PDB file of C-alpha atoms in Angstrom:
ATOM      1  CA  MET A  10      64.646  -0.744   0.696  1.00  0.00           C
ATOM      2  CA  SER A  11      64.140   0.499  -3.001  1.00  0.00           C
ATOM      3  CA  GLU A  12      65.993   3.789  -3.860  1.00  0.00           C
ATOM      4  CA  PHE A  13      64.442   6.889  -5.173  1.00  0.00           C
ATOM      5  CA  SER A  14      65.048  10.139  -6.627  1.00  0.00           C
ATOM      6  CA  ILE A  15      63.306  13.714  -6.071  1.00  0.00           C
ATOM      7  CA  ARG A  16      63.402  15.701  -8.739  1.00  0.00           C
ATOM      8  CA  LEU A  17      61.368  18.584  -9.946  1.00  0.00           C
ATOM      9  CA  ALA A  18      57.801  17.630 -11.455  1.00  0.00           C
ATOM     10  CA  ARG A  19      57.598  17.483 -14.785  1.00  0.00           C
ATOM     11  CA  VAL A  20      53.802  18.438 -17.032  1.00  0.00           C
ATOM     12  CA  GLU A  21      53.770  14.888 -18.592  1.00  0.00           C
ATOM     13  CA  ASP A  22      54.007  13.528 -14.473  1.00  0.00           C
ATOM     14  CA  ALA A  23      50.437  14.816 -14.214  1.00  0.00           C
ATOM     15  CA  ARG A  24      48.406  11.496 -15.028  1.00  0.00           C
ATOM     16  CA  ALA A  25      51.041   9.220 -12.708  1.00  0.00           C
ATOM     17  CA  PHE A  26      49.893  12.050 -10.114  1.00  0.00           C
ATOM     18  CA  HIS A  27      46.485  11.338 -10.676  1.00  0.00           C
ATOM     19  CA  LYS A  28      47.063   7.520 -10.537  1.00  0.00           C
ATOM     20  CA  VAL A  29      49.437   8.140  -7.055  1.00  0.00           C
ATOM     21  CA  GLU A  30      46.886   9.754  -5.503  1.00  0.00           C
ATOM     22  CA  GLU A  31      43.949   7.794  -6.441  1.00  0.00           C
ATOM     23  CA  ASP A  32      46.018   4.583  -4.967  1.00  0.00           C
ATOM     24  CA  ALA A  33      46.568   6.459  -1.814  1.00  0.00           C
ATOM     25  CA  ALA A  34      43.221   7.290  -1.394  1.00  0.00           C
ATOM     26  CA  ASP A  35      42.023   3.854  -0.824  1.00  0.00           C
ATOM     27  CA  LEU A  36      43.838   4.167   3.073  1.00  0.00           C
ATOM     28  CA  LEU A  37      41.617   6.745   3.603  1.00  0.00           C
ATOM     29  CA  ARG A  38      38.700   4.386   2.326  1.00  0.00           C
ATOM     30  CA  SER A  39      39.827   1.727   4.365  1.00  0.00           C
ATOM     31  CA  GLU A  40      40.502   4.137   7.434  1.00  0.00           C
ATOM     32  CA  PRO A  41      37.758   2.558  10.105  1.00  0.00           C
ATOM     33  CA  SER A  42      36.918   5.715  11.933  1.00  0.00           C
ATOM     34  CA  LEU A  43      36.150   7.264   8.463  1.00  0.00           C
ATOM     35  CA  LYS A  44      32.938   4.804   7.769  1.00  0.00           C
ATOM     36  CA  GLY A  45      30.722   6.730   6.202  1.00  0.00           C
ATOM     37  CA  ILE A  46      32.597   9.978   5.353  1.00  0.00           C
ATOM     38  CA  PRO A  47      33.276  10.606   1.702  1.00  0.00           C
ATOM     39  CA  VAL A  48      36.263  10.542   0.422  1.00  0.00           C
ATOM     40  CA  PRO A  49      37.314  13.450  -2.540  1.00  0.00           C
ATOM     41  CA  PRO A  50      37.814  12.468  -5.362  1.00  0.00           C
ATOM     42  CA  SER A  51      41.362  12.626  -6.753  1.00  0.00           C
ATOM     43  CA  THR A  52      42.702  15.596  -8.621  1.00  0.00           C
ATOM     44  CA  SER A  53      42.453  14.812 -12.349  1.00  0.00           C
ATOM     45  CA  ALA A  54      45.674  14.420 -14.389  1.00  0.00           C
ATOM     46  CA  GLU A  55      44.608  18.191 -16.411  1.00  0.00           C
ATOM     47  CA  GLU A  56      44.570  19.926 -12.653  1.00  0.00           C
ATOM     48  CA  TYR A  57      47.648  18.676 -11.889  1.00  0.00           C
ATOM     49  CA  ARG A  58      49.456  19.574 -14.939  1.00  0.00           C
ATOM     50  CA  ALA A  59      47.824  23.428 -14.318  1.00  0.00           C
ATOM     51  CA  THR A  60      49.828  22.957 -11.065  1.00  0.00           C
ATOM     52  CA  ILE A  61      52.913  21.374 -12.164  1.00  0.00           C
ATOM     53  CA  ALA A  62      53.104  24.034 -14.295  1.00  0.00           C
ATOM     54  CA  LYS A  63      53.969  26.802 -11.735  1.00  0.00           C
ATOM     55  CA  GLY A  64      56.682  25.148 -10.530  1.00  0.00           C
ATOM     56  CA  HIS A  65      56.451  23.895  -7.078  1.00  0.00           C
ATOM     57  CA  CYS A  66      55.746  20.500  -7.515  1.00  0.00           C
ATOM     58  CA  LEU A  67      58.016  17.595  -6.842  1.00  0.00           C
ATOM     59  CA  ALA A  68      58.041  13.670  -7.484  1.00  0.00           C
ATOM     60  CA  ALA A  69      59.791  10.581  -6.266  1.00  0.00           C
ATOM     61  CA  THR A  70      60.840   8.411  -8.848  1.00  0.00           C
ATOM     62  CA  ILE A  71      62.232   4.870  -8.955  1.00  0.00           C
ATOM     63  CA  ALA A  72      63.705   3.561 -11.891  1.00  0.00           C
ATOM     64  CA  ASP A  73      61.655   6.582 -13.426  1.00  0.00           C
ATOM     65  CA  GLU A  74      58.272   5.733 -12.690  1.00  0.00           C
ATOM     66  CA  VAL A  75      56.273   8.508 -10.156  1.00  0.00           C
ATOM     67  CA  VAL A  76      55.623   6.626  -6.862  1.00  0.00           C
ATOM     68  CA  GLY A  77      54.968   9.409  -4.523  1.00  0.00           C
ATOM     69  CA  PHE A  78      54.651  13.795  -5.033  1.00  0.00           C
ATOM     70  CA  ALA A  79      53.885  17.040  -3.655  1.00  0.00           C
ATOM     71  CA  ALA A  80      51.483  18.927  -5.290  1.00  0.00           C
ATOM     72  CA  ALA A  81      52.469  22.719  -4.138  1.00  0.00           C
ATOM     73  CA  ALA A  82      51.184  26.440  -5.618  1.00  0.00           C
ATOM     74  CA  ARG A  83      52.435  29.825  -4.142  1.00  0.00           C
ATOM     75  CA  VAL A  84      49.831  31.707  -2.069  1.00  0.00           C
ATOM     76  CA  GLY A  85      51.300  35.069  -1.559  1.00  0.00           C
ATOM     77  CA  ARG A  86      54.624  34.965   0.060  1.00  0.00           C
ATOM     78  CA  GLU A  87      54.303  31.350   1.342  1.00  0.00           C
ATOM     79  CA  LEU A  88      53.856  27.858  -0.417  1.00  0.00           C
ATOM     80  CA  HIS A  89      50.278  25.899  -0.304  1.00  0.00           C
ATOM     81  CA  LEU A  90      50.799  21.855  -0.053  1.00  0.00           C
ATOM     82  CA  HIS A  91      47.204  20.847  -1.987  1.00  0.00           C
ATOM     83  CA  GLU A  92      48.580  17.468  -2.058  1.00  0.00           C
ATOM     84  CA  LEU A  93      51.117  14.925  -0.723  1.00  0.00           C
ATOM     85  CA  SER A  94      50.574  11.531  -1.928  1.00  0.00           C
ATOM     86  CA  VAL A  95      52.966   8.117  -2.006  1.00  0.00           C
ATOM     87  CA  ALA A  96      51.762   4.858  -3.553  1.00  0.00           C
ATOM     88  CA  ARG A  97      50.554   2.252  -1.039  1.00  0.00           C
ATOM     89  CA  ALA A  98      53.393  -0.466  -2.525  1.00  0.00           C
ATOM     90  CA  HIS A  99      56.408   2.224  -1.740  1.00  0.00           C
ATOM     91  CA  GLN A 100      54.732   3.851   1.862  1.00  0.00           C
ATOM     92  CA  GLY A 101      56.895   3.133   4.617  1.00  0.00           C
ATOM     93  CA  LYS A 102      60.155   3.886   2.935  1.00  0.00           C
ATOM     94  CA  ARG A 103      60.616   7.750   4.194  1.00  0.00           C
ATOM     95  CA  ILE A 104      59.293   9.027   0.956  1.00  0.00           C
ATOM     96  CA  GLY A 105      56.949  11.538   1.966  1.00  0.00           C
ATOM     97  CA  ALA A 106      59.087  12.414   4.785  1.00  0.00           C
ATOM     98  CA  THR A 107      61.406  13.084   2.183  1.00  0.00           C
ATOM     99  CA  LEU A 108      59.035  14.836   0.063  1.00  0.00           C
ATOM    100  CA  LEU A 109      58.170  17.238   2.575  1.00  0.00           C
ATOM    101  CA  THR A 110      62.043  18.034   3.555  1.00  0.00           C
ATOM    102  CA  ALA A 111      62.753  18.710  -0.314  1.00  0.00           C
ATOM    103  CA  LEU A 112      59.404  20.639  -0.389  1.00  0.00           C
ATOM    104  CA  LYS A 113      60.431  23.039   2.453  1.00  0.00           C
ATOM    105  CA  ILE A 114      64.310  23.279   0.956  1.00  0.00           C
ATOM    106  CA  ASP A 115      62.344  24.309  -2.708  1.00  0.00           C
ATOM    107  CA  ALA A 116      60.399  27.427  -0.434  1.00  0.00           C
ATOM    108  CA  ALA A 117      62.915  28.657   1.645  1.00  0.00           C
ATOM    109  CA  ASN A 118      65.021  29.199  -1.624  1.00  0.00           C
ATOM    110  CA  SER A 119      62.225  30.850  -2.966  1.00  0.00           C
ATOM    111  CA  GLY A 120      62.236  33.143  -0.517  1.00  0.00           C
ATOM    112  CA  LEU A 121      58.565  32.037   0.710  1.00  0.00           C
ATOM    113  CA  ARG A 122      57.891  32.374   4.345  1.00  0.00           C
ATOM    114  CA  ALA A 123      55.739  28.937   5.032  1.00  0.00           C
ATOM    115  CA  ILE A 124      54.131  26.476   3.444  1.00  0.00           C
ATOM    116  CA  THR A 125      50.305  25.527   4.591  1.00  0.00           C
ATOM    117  CA  LEU A 126      47.955  22.643   4.414  1.00  0.00           C
ATOM    118  CA  ASN A 127      44.490  21.090   5.373  1.00  0.00           C
ATOM    119  CA  THR A 128      44.225  17.646   6.649  1.00  0.00           C
ATOM    120  CA  TYR A 129      43.175  15.383   9.398  1.00  0.00           C
ATOM    121  CA  ARG A 130      44.046  16.287  12.288  1.00  0.00           C
ATOM    122  CA  ASP A 131      43.786  12.828  13.836  1.00  0.00           C
ATOM    123  CA  ILE A 132      44.288  10.615  10.886  1.00  0.00           C
ATOM    124  CA  PRO A 133      48.131   8.977  11.984  1.00  0.00           C
ATOM    125  CA  TRP A 134      49.298   9.779   8.187  1.00  0.00           C
ATOM    126  CA  ASN A 135      47.841  13.476   8.456  1.00  0.00           C
ATOM    127  CA  GLY A 136      47.987  16.046  11.499  1.00  0.00           C
ATOM    128  CA  PRO A 137      50.087  13.609  13.065  1.00  0.00           C
ATOM    129  CA  PHE A 138      52.865  13.209  10.763  1.00  0.00           C
ATOM    130  CA  TYR A 139      52.907  17.049   9.695  1.00  0.00           C
ATOM    131  CA  SER A 140      53.226  18.100  13.153  1.00  0.00           C
ATOM    132  CA  ARG A 141      56.487  15.714  13.874  1.00  0.00           C
ATOM    133  CA  HIS A 142      58.127  17.446  10.614  1.00  0.00           C
ATOM    134  CA  GLY A 143      57.276  21.226  12.468  1.00  0.00           C
ATOM    135  CA  PHE A 144      54.064  22.070  10.981  1.00  0.00           C
ATOM    136  CA  VAL A 145      51.489  23.314  13.660  1.00  0.00           C
ATOM    137  CA  GLU A 146      47.805  23.950  13.729  1.00  0.00           C
ATOM    138  CA  ILE A 147      46.573  27.485  13.328  1.00  0.00           C
ATOM    139  CA  GLU A 148      43.328  28.895  14.191  1.00  0.00           C
ATOM    140  CA  ASN A 149      43.910  32.641  13.057  1.00  0.00           C
ATOM    141  CA  PHE A 150      43.092  32.229   8.795  1.00  0.00           C
ATOM    142  CA  GLU A 151      43.817  36.397   8.695  1.00  0.00           C
ATOM    143  CA  GLY A 152      45.664  36.612   5.511  1.00  0.00           C
ATOM    144  CA  ARG A 153      45.268  33.509   4.396  1.00  0.00           C
ATOM    145  CA  GLN A 154      41.918  33.111   2.973  1.00  0.00           C
ATOM    146  CA  HIS A 155      42.869  29.904   0.832  1.00  0.00           C
ATOM    147  CA  LEU A 156      42.957  27.907   4.113  1.00  0.00           C
ATOM    148  CA  VAL A 157      39.357  29.180   5.274  1.00  0.00           C
ATOM    149  CA  GLN A 158      37.945  28.320   1.548  1.00  0.00           C
ATOM    150  CA  SER A 159      39.753  24.950   2.033  1.00  0.00           C
ATOM    151  CA  LEU A 160      38.566  23.708   4.799  1.00  0.00           C
ATOM    152  CA  ASP A 161      34.920  25.180   3.992  1.00  0.00           C
ATOM    153  CA  GLU A 162      35.093  23.255   0.472  1.00  0.00           C
ATOM    154  CA  ALA A 163      35.935  19.809   2.427  1.00  0.00           C
ATOM    155  CA  VAL A 164      32.636  20.462   5.146  1.00  0.00           C
ATOM    156  CA  ALA A 165      30.560  21.494   1.978  1.00  0.00           C
ATOM    157  CA  PHE A 166      31.897  17.775   0.259  1.00  0.00           C
ATOM    158  CA  GLY A 167      31.056  16.122   4.178  1.00  0.00           C
ATOM    159  CA  LEU A 168      34.345  15.967   5.643  1.00  0.00           C
ATOM    160  CA  PRO A 169      33.656  16.325   9.703  1.00  0.00           C
ATOM    161  CA  ARG A 170      34.892  20.202  10.444  1.00  0.00           C
ATOM    162  CA  ASP A 171      35.865  19.346  13.862  1.00  0.00           C
ATOM    163  CA  ARG A 172      38.694  16.411  12.216  1.00  0.00           C
ATOM    164  CA  ARG A 173      39.820  18.799   9.704  1.00  0.00           C
ATOM    165  CA  CYS A 174      42.355  21.193  10.262  1.00  0.00           C
ATOM    166  CA  ALA A 175      44.633  23.812   9.006  1.00  0.00           C
ATOM    167  CA  MET A 176      48.368  23.638   9.492  1.00  0.00           C
ATOM    168  CA  ILE A 177      51.390  26.175   8.841  1.00  0.00           C
ATOM    169  CA  HIS A 178      55.615  25.255   9.201  1.00  0.00           C
ATOM    170  CA  PHE A 179      57.530  28.365   9.217  1.00  0.00           C
ATOM    171  CA  LEU A 180      60.853  28.486   7.281  1.00  0.00           C
ATOM    172  CA  ASN A 181      63.717  29.868   8.952  1.00  0.00           C
TER     173      ASN A 181
END
């Protein structure tokens, strides 16, 4: 197992975030149950620069190479996880789980109440992964318009509404 480190993301990590996301997206492209369903384009380096600048993004590195990341931003008193990706060559090493744990610590230390996200409810490395890490599916979107908007955008792109969900992890 390779040793990895987790650190606060730097603006210069933006291009690596894009590349890691694009690499990890190949898993969705090859998922048999998603045949014929489009995979949204990866976030651009420019968009990642803007998100990183807000201060709640984390990078997983091995020998100074970004191999995974968590891109999140504050929405009110919550942190919304836009993307959690690990390069395929480095998956299965608990990098994603460690990024998620570190994100929870960062959010709690920042005085935030919860972390939210949108994902596939039935793809093993999506909904079930987050469930194992304390996230629960939510139905009541009151006060969380960003979740409604994210779901609506996914459906408009062509993702199946019945397979998508919003999840939340309340911080203690």
